[in-house]
mmCIF file of C-alpha atoms in Angstrom:
data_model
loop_
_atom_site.group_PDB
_atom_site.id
_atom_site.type_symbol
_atom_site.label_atom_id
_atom_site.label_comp_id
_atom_site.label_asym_id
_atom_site.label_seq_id
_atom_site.Cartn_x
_atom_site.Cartn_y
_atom_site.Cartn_z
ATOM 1 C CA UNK P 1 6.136 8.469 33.121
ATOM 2 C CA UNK P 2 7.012 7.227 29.753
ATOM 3 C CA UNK P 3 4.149 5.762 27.496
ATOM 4 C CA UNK P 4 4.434 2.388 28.672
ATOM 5 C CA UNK P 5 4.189 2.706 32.323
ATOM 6 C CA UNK P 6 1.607 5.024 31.811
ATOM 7 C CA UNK P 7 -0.546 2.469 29.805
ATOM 8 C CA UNK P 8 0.428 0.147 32.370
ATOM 9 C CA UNK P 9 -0.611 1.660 36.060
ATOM 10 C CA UNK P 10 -3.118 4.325 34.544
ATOM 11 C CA UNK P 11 -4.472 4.630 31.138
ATOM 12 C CA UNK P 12 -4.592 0.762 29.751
ATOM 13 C CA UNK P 13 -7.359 0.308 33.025
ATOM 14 C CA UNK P 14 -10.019 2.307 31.380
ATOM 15 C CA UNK P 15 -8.537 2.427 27.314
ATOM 16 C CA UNK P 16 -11.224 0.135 25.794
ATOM 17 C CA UNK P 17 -14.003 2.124 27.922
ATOM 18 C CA UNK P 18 -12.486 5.328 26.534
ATOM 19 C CA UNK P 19 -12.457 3.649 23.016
ATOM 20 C CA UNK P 20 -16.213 2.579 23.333
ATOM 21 C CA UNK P 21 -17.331 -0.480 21.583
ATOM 22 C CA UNK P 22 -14.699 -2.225 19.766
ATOM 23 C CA UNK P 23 -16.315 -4.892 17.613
ATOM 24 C CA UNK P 24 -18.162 -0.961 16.068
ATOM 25 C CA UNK P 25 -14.810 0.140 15.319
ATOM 26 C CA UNK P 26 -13.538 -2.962 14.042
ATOM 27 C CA UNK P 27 -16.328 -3.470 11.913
ATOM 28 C CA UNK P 28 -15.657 0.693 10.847
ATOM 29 C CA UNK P 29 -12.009 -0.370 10.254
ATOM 30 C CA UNK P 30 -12.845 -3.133 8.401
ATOM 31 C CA UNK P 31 -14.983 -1.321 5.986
ATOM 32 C CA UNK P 32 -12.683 1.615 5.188
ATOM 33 C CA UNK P 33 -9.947 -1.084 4.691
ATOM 34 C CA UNK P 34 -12.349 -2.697 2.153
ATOM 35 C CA UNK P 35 -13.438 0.796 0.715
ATOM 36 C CA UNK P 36 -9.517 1.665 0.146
ATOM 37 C CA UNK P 37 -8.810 -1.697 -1.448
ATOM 38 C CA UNK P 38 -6.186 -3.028 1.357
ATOM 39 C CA UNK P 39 -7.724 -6.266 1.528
ATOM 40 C CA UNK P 40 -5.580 -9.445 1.634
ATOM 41 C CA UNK P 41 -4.656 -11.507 -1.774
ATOM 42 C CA UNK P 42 -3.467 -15.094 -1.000
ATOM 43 C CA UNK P 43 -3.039 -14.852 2.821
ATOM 44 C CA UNK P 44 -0.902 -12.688 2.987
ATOM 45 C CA UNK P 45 0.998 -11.152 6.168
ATOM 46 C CA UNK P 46 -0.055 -8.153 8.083
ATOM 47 C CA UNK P 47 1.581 -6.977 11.467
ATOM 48 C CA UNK P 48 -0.298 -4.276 13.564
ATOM 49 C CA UNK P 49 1.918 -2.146 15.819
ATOM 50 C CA UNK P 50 0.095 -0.356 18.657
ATOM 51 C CA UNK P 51 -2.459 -3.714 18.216
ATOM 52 C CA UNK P 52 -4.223 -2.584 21.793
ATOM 53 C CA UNK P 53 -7.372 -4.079 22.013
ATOM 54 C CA UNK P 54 -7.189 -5.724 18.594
ATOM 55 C CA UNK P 55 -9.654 -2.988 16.630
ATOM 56 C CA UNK P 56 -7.203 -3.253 13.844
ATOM 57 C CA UNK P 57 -6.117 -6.685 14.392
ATOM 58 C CA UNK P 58 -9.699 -8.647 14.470
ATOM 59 C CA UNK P 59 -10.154 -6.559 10.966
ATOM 60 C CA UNK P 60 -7.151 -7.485 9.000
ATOM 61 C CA UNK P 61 -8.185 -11.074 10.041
ATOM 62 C CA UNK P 62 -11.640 -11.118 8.848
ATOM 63 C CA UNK P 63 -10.231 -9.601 5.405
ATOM 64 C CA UNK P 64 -7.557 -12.538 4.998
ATOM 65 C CA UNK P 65 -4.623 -11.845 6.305
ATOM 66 C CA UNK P 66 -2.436 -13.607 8.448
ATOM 67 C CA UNK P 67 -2.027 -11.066 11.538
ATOM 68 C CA UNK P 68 1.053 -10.244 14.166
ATOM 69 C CA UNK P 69 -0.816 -8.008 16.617
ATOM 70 C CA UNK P 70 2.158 -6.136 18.907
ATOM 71 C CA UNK P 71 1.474 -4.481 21.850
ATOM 72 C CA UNK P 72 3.557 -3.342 24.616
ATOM 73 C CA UNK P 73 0.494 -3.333 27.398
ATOM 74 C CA UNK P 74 -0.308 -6.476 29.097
ATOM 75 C CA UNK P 75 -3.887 -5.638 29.853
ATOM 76 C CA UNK P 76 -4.765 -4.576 26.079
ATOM 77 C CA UNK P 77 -3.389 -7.824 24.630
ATOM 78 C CA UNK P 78 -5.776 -10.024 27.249
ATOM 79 C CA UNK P 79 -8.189 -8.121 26.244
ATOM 80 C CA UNK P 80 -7.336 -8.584 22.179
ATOM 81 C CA UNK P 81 -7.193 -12.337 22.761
ATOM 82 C CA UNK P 82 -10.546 -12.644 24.337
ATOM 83 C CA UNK P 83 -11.813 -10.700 21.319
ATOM 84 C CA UNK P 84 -10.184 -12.982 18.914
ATOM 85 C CA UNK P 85 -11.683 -16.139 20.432
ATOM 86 C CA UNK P 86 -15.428 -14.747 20.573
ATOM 87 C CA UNK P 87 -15.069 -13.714 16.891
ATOM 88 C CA UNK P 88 -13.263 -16.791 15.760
ATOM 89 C CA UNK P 89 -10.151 -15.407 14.618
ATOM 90 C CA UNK P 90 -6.656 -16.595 14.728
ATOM 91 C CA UNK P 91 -3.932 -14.219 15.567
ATOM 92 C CA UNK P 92 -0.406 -14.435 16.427
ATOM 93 C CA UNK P 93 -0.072 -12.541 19.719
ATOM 94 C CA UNK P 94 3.107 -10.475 20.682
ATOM 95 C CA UNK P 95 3.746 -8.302 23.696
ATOM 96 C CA UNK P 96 6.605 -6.118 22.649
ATOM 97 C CA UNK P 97 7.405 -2.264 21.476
ATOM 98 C CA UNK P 98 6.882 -1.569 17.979
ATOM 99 C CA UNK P 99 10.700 -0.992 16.931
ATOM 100 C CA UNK P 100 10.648 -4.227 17.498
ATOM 101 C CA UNK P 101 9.362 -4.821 13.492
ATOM 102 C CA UNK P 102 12.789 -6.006 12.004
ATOM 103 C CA UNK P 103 12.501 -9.366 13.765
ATOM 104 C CA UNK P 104 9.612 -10.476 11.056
ATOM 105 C CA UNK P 105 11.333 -9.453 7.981
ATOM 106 C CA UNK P 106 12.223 -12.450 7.424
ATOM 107 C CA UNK P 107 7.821 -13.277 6.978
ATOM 108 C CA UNK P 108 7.812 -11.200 4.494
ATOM 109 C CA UNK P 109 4.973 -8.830 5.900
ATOM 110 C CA UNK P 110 2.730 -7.180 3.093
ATOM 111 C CA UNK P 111 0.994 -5.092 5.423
ATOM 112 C CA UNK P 112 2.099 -3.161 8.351
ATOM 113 C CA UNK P 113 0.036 -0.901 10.234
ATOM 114 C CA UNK P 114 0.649 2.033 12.823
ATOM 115 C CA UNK P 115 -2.600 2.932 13.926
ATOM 116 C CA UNK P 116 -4.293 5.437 16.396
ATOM 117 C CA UNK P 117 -2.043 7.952 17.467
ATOM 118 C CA UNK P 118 1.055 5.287 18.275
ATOM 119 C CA UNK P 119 4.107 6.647 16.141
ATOM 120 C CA UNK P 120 3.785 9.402 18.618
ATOM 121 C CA UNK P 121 4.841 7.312 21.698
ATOM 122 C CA UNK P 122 8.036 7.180 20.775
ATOM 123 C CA UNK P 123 10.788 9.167 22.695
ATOM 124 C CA UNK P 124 11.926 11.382 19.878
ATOM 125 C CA UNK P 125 11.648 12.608 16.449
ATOM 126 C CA UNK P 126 14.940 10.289 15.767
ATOM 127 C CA UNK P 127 13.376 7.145 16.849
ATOM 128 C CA UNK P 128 10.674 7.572 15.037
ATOM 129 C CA UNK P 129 12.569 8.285 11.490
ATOM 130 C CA UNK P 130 14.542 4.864 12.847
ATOM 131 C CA UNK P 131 10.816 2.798 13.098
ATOM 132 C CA UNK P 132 10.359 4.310 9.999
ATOM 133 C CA UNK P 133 12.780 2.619 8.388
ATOM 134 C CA UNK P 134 12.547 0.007 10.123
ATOM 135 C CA UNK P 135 9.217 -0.881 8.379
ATOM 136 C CA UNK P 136 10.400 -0.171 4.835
ATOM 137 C CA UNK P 137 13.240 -3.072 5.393
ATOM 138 C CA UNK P 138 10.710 -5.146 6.924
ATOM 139 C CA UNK P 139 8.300 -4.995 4.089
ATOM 140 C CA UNK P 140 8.486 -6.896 0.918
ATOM 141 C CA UNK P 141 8.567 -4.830 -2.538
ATOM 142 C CA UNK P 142 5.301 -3.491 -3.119
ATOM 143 C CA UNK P 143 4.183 -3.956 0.790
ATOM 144 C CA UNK P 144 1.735 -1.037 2.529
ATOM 145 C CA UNK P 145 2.408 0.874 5.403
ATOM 146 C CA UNK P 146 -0.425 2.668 7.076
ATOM 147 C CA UNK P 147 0.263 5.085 9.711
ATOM 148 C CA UNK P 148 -2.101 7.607 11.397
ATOM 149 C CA UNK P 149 -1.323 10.298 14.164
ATOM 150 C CA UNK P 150 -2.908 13.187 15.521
ATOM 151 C CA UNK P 151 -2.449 16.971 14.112
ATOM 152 C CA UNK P 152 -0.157 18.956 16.198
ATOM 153 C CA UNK P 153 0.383 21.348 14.165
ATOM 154 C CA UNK P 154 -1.542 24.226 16.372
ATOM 155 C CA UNK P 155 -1.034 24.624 19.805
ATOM 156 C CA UNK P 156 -4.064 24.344 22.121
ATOM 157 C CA UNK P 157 -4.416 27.489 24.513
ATOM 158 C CA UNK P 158 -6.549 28.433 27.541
ATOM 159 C CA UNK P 159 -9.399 26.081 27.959
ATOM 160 C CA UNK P 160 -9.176 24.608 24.798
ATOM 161 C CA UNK P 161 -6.392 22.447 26.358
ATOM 162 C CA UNK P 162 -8.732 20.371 28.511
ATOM 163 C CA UNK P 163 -10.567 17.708 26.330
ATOM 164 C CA UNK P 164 -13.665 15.613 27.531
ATOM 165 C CA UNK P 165 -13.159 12.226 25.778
ATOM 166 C CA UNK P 166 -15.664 9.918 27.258
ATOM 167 C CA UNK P 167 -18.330 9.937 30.245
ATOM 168 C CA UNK P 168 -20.852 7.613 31.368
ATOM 169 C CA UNK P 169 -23.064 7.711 35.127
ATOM 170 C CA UNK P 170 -19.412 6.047 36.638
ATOM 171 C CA UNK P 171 -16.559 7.458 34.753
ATOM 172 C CA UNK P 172 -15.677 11.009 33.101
ATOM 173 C CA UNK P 173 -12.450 10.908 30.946
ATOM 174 C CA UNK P 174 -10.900 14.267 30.444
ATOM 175 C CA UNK P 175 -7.239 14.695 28.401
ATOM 176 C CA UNK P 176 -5.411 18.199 29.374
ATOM 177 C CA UNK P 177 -2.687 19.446 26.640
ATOM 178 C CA UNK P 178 0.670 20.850 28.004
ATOM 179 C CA UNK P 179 2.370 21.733 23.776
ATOM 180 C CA UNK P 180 6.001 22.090 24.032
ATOM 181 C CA UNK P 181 8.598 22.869 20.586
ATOM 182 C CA UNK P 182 8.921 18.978 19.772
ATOM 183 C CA UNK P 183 6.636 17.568 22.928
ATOM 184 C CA UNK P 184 3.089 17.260 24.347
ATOM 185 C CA UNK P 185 2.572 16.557 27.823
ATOM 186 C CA UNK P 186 -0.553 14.572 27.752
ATOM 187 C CA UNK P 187 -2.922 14.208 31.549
ATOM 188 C CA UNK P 188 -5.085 11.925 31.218
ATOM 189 C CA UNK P 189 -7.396 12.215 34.355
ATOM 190 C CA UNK P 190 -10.019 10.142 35.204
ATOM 191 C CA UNK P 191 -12.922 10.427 37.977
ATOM 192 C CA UNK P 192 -14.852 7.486 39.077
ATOM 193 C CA UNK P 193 -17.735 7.327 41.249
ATOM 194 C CA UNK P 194 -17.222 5.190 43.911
ATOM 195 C CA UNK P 195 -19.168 4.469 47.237
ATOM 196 C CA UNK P 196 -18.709 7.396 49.425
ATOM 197 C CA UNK P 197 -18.113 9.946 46.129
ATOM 198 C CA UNK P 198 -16.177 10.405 43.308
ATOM 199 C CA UNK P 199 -12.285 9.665 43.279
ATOM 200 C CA UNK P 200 -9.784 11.038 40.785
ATOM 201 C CA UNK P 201 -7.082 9.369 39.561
ATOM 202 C CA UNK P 202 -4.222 10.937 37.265
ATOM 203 C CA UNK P 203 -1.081 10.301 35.158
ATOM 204 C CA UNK P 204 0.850 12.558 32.465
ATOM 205 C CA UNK P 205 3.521 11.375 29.583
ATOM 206 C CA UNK P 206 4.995 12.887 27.102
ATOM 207 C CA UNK P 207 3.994 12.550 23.280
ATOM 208 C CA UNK P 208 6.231 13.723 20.127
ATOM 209 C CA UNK P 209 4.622 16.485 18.464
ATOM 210 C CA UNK P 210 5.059 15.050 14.876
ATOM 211 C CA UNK P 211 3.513 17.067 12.093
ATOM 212 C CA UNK P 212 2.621 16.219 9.139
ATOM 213 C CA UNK P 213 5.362 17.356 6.969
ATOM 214 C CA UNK P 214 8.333 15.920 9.225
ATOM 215 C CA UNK P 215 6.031 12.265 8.878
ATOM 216 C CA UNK P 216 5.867 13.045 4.884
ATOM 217 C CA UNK P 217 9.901 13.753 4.795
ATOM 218 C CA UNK P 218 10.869 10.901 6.799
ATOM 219 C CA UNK P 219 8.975 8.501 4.627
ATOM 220 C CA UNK P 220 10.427 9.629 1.581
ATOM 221 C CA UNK P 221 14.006 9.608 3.137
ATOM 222 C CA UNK P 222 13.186 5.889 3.772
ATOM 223 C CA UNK P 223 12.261 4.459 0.629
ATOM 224 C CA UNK P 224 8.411 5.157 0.539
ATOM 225 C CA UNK P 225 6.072 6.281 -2.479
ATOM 226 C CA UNK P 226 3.192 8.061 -0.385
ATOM 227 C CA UNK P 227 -0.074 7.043 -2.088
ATOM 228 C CA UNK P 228 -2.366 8.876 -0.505
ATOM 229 C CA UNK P 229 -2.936 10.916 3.033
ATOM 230 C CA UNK P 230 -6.129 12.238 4.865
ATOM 231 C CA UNK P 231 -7.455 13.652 7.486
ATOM 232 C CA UNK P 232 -10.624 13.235 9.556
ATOM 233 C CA UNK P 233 -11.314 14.727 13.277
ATOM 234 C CA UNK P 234 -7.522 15.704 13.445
ATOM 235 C CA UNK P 235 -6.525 12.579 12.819
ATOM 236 C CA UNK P 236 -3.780 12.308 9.760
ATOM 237 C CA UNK P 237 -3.891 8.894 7.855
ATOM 238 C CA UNK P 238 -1.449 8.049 5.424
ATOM 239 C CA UNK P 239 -0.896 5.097 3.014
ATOM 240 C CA UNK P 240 2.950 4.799 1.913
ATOM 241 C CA UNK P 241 4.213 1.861 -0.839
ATOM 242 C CA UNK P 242 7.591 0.340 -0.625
#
């Protein structure tokens, strides 16, 4: 399957379970937003790609910003818009793929986001050096760009391949790691209890296996100033300036 239908008949059932509470990770986001001085001046406009749930969404809103939240999964975005009515926000709702950024140039974004491990969705290390550039034209002069993706750097072996990511008396997440040259395969398998026993359910895609220097290069090639990069439970975040 490619990423979207494997959001769409598998993995988008069970993502904000897997995710655990959201308005915790919003109100995390929204803090280390605060904490790295990417709040909004003036209203400005910010347009999450990958929106999901709206974890990164809800925050941008709550720190000023006017907010695109794109998404490509019909499930995730019902689920964002419930969560922007119970907290009172307004956002501008968009069910699309991210390359789809060009068509707001013309709003003059200040803020785009890439969040989670998104970028890697993509089919290829091309298309992402296109999205890429994509959000440098979109951006005005001076504009963010926050991206984050997982390190791929070293190959998983033997056991180490199968990841528990979330469990509960009903449901036990576990992710399995195929690593290919440019590729992941990524299983995500779920078991639920059910009456009668526990059923499993299953579905693999493919990730790109982006590393960190290849994300570095192809911001520079676009136009970008990196600022700053991090990263926390193999999780690389970086902050790029047009």
């Amino acid at each position: 399957m490619n990423a979207k239908n494997h959001y769409a008949n598998h993995l988008g059932n069970f993502y904000s379970w897997m995710l655990g509470d959201w308005k915790t990770k919003e109100t995390e986001f929204r803090e280390f937003l605060f904490k790295k001085n990417l709040t909004a001046k003036r209203n400005e406009l910010a347009i999450d790609l990958g929106a999901g749930n709206g974890v990164q969404s809800l925050a941008l809103s709550k720190l000023g910003y006017q907010v695109i939240a794109v998404d490509f999964n019909k499930q995730l975005l019902s689920e964002l818009k419930k969560n922007a009515k119970d907290s009172n926000q307004s956002i501008q709702i968009v069910e699309d793929d991210i390359l789809s950024v060009v068509q707001w140039k013309d709003k003059q974004p200040k803020f785009i986001l890439c969040c989670g491990d998104t970028i890697t969705h993509l089919n290829s290390k091309e298309e992402i050096q296109v999205f890429i550039k994509s959000c440098y034209e979109s951006l005005i002069p001076g504009g963010n760009f926050l991206i984050s993706f997982r390190d791929y750097s070293k190959s998983l072996t033997g056991d180490s391949r199968f990841i528990p990511v979330m469990s509960d008396p009903s449901k036990i997440h576990t992710c399995v790691l195929e690593y290919e040259e440019d590729k992941i395969r990524v299983t995500d398998q779920l078991y639920e209890k059910k009456e009668g026993g526990w059923v499993m359910s299953v579905s693999s895609y493919f990730k790109v296996r982006l590393l960190e220097e290849e994300c570095l290069l192809y911001l520079k090639e676009a136009g970008f100033h990196s600022e700053w990069k991090e990263t926390f439970q193999r999780m690389i975040t970086i902050l790029a300036k047009k």
